[in-house]
Short mmCIF file of C-alpha atoms and ligand atoms in Angstrom, two decimals:
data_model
loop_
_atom_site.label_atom_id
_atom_site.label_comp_id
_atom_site.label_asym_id
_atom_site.label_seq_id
_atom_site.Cartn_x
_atom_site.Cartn_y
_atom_site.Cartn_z
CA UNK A 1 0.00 0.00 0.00
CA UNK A 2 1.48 3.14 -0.83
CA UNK A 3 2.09 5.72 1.97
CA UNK A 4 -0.24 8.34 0.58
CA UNK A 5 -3.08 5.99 0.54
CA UNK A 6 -2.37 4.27 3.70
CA UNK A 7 -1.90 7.93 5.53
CA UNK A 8 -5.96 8.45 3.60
CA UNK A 9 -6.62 4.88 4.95
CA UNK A 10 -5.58 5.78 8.95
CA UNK A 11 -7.31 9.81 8.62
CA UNK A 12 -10.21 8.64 7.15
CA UNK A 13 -10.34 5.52 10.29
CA UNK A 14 -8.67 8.06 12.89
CA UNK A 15 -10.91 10.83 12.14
CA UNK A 16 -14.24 10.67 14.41
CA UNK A 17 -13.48 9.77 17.68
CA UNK A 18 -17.15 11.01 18.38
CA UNK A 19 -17.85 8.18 15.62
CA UNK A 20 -17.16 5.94 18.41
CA UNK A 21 -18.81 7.12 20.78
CA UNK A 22 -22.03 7.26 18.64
CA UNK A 23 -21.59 3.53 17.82
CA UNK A 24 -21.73 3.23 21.35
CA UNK A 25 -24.75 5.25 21.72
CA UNK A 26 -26.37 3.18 19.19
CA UNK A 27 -25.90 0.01 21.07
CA UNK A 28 -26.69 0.99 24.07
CA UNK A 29 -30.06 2.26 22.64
CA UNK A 30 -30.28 -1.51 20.87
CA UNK A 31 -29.36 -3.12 24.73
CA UNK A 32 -31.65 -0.97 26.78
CA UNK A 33 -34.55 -0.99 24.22
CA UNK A 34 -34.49 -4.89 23.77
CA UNK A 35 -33.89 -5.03 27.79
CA UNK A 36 -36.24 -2.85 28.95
CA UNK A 37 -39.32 -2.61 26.62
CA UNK A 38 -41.53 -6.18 25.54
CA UNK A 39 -41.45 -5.34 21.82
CA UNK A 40 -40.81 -8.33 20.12
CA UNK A 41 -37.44 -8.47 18.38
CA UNK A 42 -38.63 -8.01 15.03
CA UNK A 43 -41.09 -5.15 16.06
CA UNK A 44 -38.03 -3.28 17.13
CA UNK A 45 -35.42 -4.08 14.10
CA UNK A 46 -38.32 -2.97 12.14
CA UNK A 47 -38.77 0.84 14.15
CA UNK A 48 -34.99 0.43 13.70
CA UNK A 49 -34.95 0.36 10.11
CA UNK A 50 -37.42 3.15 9.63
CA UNK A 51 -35.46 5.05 12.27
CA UNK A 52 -32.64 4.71 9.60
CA UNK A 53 -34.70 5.60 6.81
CA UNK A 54 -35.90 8.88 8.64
CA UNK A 55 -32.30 9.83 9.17
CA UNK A 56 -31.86 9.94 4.95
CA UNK A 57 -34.81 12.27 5.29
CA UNK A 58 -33.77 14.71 8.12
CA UNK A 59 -30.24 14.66 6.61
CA UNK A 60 -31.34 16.27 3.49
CA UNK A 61 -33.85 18.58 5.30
CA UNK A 62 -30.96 19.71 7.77
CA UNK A 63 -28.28 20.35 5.13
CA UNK A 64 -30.86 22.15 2.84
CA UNK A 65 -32.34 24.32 5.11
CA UNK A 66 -30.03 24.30 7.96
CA UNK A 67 -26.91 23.92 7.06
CA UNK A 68 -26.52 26.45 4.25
CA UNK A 69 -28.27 29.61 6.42
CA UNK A 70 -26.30 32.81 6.00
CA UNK A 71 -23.55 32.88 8.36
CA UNK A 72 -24.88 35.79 10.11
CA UNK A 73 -28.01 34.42 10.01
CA UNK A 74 -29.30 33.95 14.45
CA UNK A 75 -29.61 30.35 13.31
CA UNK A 76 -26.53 29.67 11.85
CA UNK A 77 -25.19 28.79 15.27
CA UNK A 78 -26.92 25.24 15.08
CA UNK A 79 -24.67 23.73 11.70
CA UNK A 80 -24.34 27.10 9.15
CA UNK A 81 -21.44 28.55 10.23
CA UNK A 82 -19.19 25.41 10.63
CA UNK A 83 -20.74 24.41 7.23
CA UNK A 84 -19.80 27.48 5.80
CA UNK A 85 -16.48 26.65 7.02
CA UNK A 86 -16.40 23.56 5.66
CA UNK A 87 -17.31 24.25 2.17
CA UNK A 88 -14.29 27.07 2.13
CA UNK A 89 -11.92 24.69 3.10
CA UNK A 90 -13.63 21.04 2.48
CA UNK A 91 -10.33 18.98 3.24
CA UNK A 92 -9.96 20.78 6.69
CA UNK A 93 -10.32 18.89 9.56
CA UNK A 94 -12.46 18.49 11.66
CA UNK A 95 -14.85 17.18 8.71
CA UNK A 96 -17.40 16.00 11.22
CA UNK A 97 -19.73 17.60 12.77
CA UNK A 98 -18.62 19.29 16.35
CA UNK A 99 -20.05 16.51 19.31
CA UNK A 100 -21.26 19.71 21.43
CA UNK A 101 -23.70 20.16 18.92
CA UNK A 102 -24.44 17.03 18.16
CA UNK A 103 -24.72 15.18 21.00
CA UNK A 104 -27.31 17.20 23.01
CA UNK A 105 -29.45 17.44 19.60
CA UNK A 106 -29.49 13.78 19.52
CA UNK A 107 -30.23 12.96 23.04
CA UNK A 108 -33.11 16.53 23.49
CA UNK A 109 -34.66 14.65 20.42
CA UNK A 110 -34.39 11.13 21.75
CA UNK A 111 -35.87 12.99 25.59
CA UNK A 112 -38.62 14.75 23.57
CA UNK A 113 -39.79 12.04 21.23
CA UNK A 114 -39.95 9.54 24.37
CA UNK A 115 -41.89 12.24 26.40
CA UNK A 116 -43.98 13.41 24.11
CA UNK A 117 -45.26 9.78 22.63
CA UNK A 118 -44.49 7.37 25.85
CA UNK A 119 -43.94 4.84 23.27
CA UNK A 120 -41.43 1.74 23.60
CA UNK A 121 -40.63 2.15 19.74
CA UNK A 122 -38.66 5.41 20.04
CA UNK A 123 -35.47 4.25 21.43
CA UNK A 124 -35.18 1.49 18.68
CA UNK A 125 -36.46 3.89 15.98
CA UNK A 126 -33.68 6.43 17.94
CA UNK A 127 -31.12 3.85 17.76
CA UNK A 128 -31.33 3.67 13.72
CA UNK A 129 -31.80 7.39 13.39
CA UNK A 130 -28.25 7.76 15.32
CA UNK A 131 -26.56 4.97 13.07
CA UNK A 132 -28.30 6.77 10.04
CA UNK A 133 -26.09 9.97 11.38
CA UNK A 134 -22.76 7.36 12.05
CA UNK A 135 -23.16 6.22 8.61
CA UNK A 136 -23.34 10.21 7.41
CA UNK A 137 -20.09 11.32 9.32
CA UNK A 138 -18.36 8.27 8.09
CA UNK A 139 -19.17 8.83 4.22
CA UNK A 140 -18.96 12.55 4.26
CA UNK A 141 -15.15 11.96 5.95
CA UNK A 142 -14.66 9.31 3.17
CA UNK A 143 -15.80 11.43 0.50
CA UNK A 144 -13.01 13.86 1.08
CA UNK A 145 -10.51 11.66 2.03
CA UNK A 146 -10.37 8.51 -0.30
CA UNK A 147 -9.28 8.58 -3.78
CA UNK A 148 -12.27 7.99 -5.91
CA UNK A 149 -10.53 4.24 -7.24
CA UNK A 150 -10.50 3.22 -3.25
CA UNK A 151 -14.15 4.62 -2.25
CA UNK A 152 -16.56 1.88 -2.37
CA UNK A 153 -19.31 3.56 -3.49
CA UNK A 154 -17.86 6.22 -5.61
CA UNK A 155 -21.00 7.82 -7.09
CA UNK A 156 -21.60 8.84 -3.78
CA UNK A 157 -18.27 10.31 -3.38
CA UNK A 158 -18.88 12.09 -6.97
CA UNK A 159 -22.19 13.34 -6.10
CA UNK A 160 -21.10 14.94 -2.73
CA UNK A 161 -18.27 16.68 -4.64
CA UNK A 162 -20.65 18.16 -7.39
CA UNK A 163 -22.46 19.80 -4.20
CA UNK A 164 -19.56 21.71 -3.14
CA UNK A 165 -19.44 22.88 -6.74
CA UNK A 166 -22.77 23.63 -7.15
CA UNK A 167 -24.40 24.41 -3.68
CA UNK A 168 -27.92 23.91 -4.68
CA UNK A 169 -27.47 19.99 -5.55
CA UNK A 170 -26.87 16.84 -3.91
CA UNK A 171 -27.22 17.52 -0.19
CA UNK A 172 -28.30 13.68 0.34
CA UNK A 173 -25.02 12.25 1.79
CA UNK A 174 -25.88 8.79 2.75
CA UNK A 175 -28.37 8.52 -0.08
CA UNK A 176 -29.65 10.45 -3.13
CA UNK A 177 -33.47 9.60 -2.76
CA UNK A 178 -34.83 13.00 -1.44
CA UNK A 179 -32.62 14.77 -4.03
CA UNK A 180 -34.04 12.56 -6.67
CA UNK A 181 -37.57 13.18 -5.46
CA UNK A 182 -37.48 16.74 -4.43
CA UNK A 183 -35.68 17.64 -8.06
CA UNK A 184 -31.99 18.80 -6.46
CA UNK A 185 -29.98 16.03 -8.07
CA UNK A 186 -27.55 16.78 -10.31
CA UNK A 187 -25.73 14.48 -13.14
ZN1 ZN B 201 -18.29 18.01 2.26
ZN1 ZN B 202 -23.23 21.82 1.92
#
């Protein structure tokens, strides 16, 4: 392995600690829901799975309509201005998203969804939603990092590019369905 690609290899593995600690989170959703609630197993890999699929769909809201506020906008606090960063330098690290904002976001929606519906399916659907945003931070690193011949799924990598060329396209990350449906795809 060549030393430029293994020094790609170890940033792109090295690069979220807060990765980890979100894997974590997601298992100890997985443990504590299938511990403490009586949903059947499948009941709760099924809220799982749409849990992931919502992710796909906040994603795309957040980095639409979030994400790309005017940096002096009062809400560009919550994502724009790091964003904003981000697109002027895109290979600058830290790539992912900082943990002080992220963490309390996840865990004030994971309070308010249980409080406000009492229902057993939230932390599975939760857990999923959280792995939907692992799987984000880890292809948006790898999209920078990698050299198109070592990404996996390279259209992705391609399409994320063309958005920090063209602003208004591609803001799905982890998948290009909303942009498809909602007309923002490009190529
Ligand atoms: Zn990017
Ligand atoms: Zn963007």
């Amino acid at each position: 392995m060549s030393e430029r690609r293994s020094a790609r290899l170890l940033r792109l593995l090295a690069c979220p600690q807060h990765c980890l600690t979100f894997a974590a989170l997601t298992v100890g959703e997985a443990w504590l829901c299938v511990r403490a609630s009586a949903l059947p197993f499948v009941t709760s890999a099924g809220a799982w799975l749409v849990g992931l699929a919502l992710w796909t769909l906040l994603e795309y809201l957040l980095h639409r309509f979030a994400f790309h506020l005017p940096p002096a906008h009062p809400l560009a606090l919550f994502g724009a201005r790091q964003h904003f960063d981000h697109h002027a330098a895109p290979e600058r690290t830290p790539i992912t998203k900082p943990l002080v904002l992220t963490a309390p976001a996840l865990l004030a929606g994971l309070a308010a969804a249980s409080w406000l519906t009492g229902s057993d399916l939230v932390a599975p659907l939760w857990a999923g939603l959280v792995a939907g945003y692992l799987g984000y931070e880890v292809m948006h690193v790898a999209a920078h990092v990698l050299a198109p011949a070592e990404h996996p799924l390279s259209s992705f990598q391609r399409a994320h590019l063309d958005h920090h060329v063209d602003i208004r396209s591609n803001f799905g990350i982890t998948s290009p369905l909303w942009d498809v449906l909602l007309a923002t795809r490009r190529r």
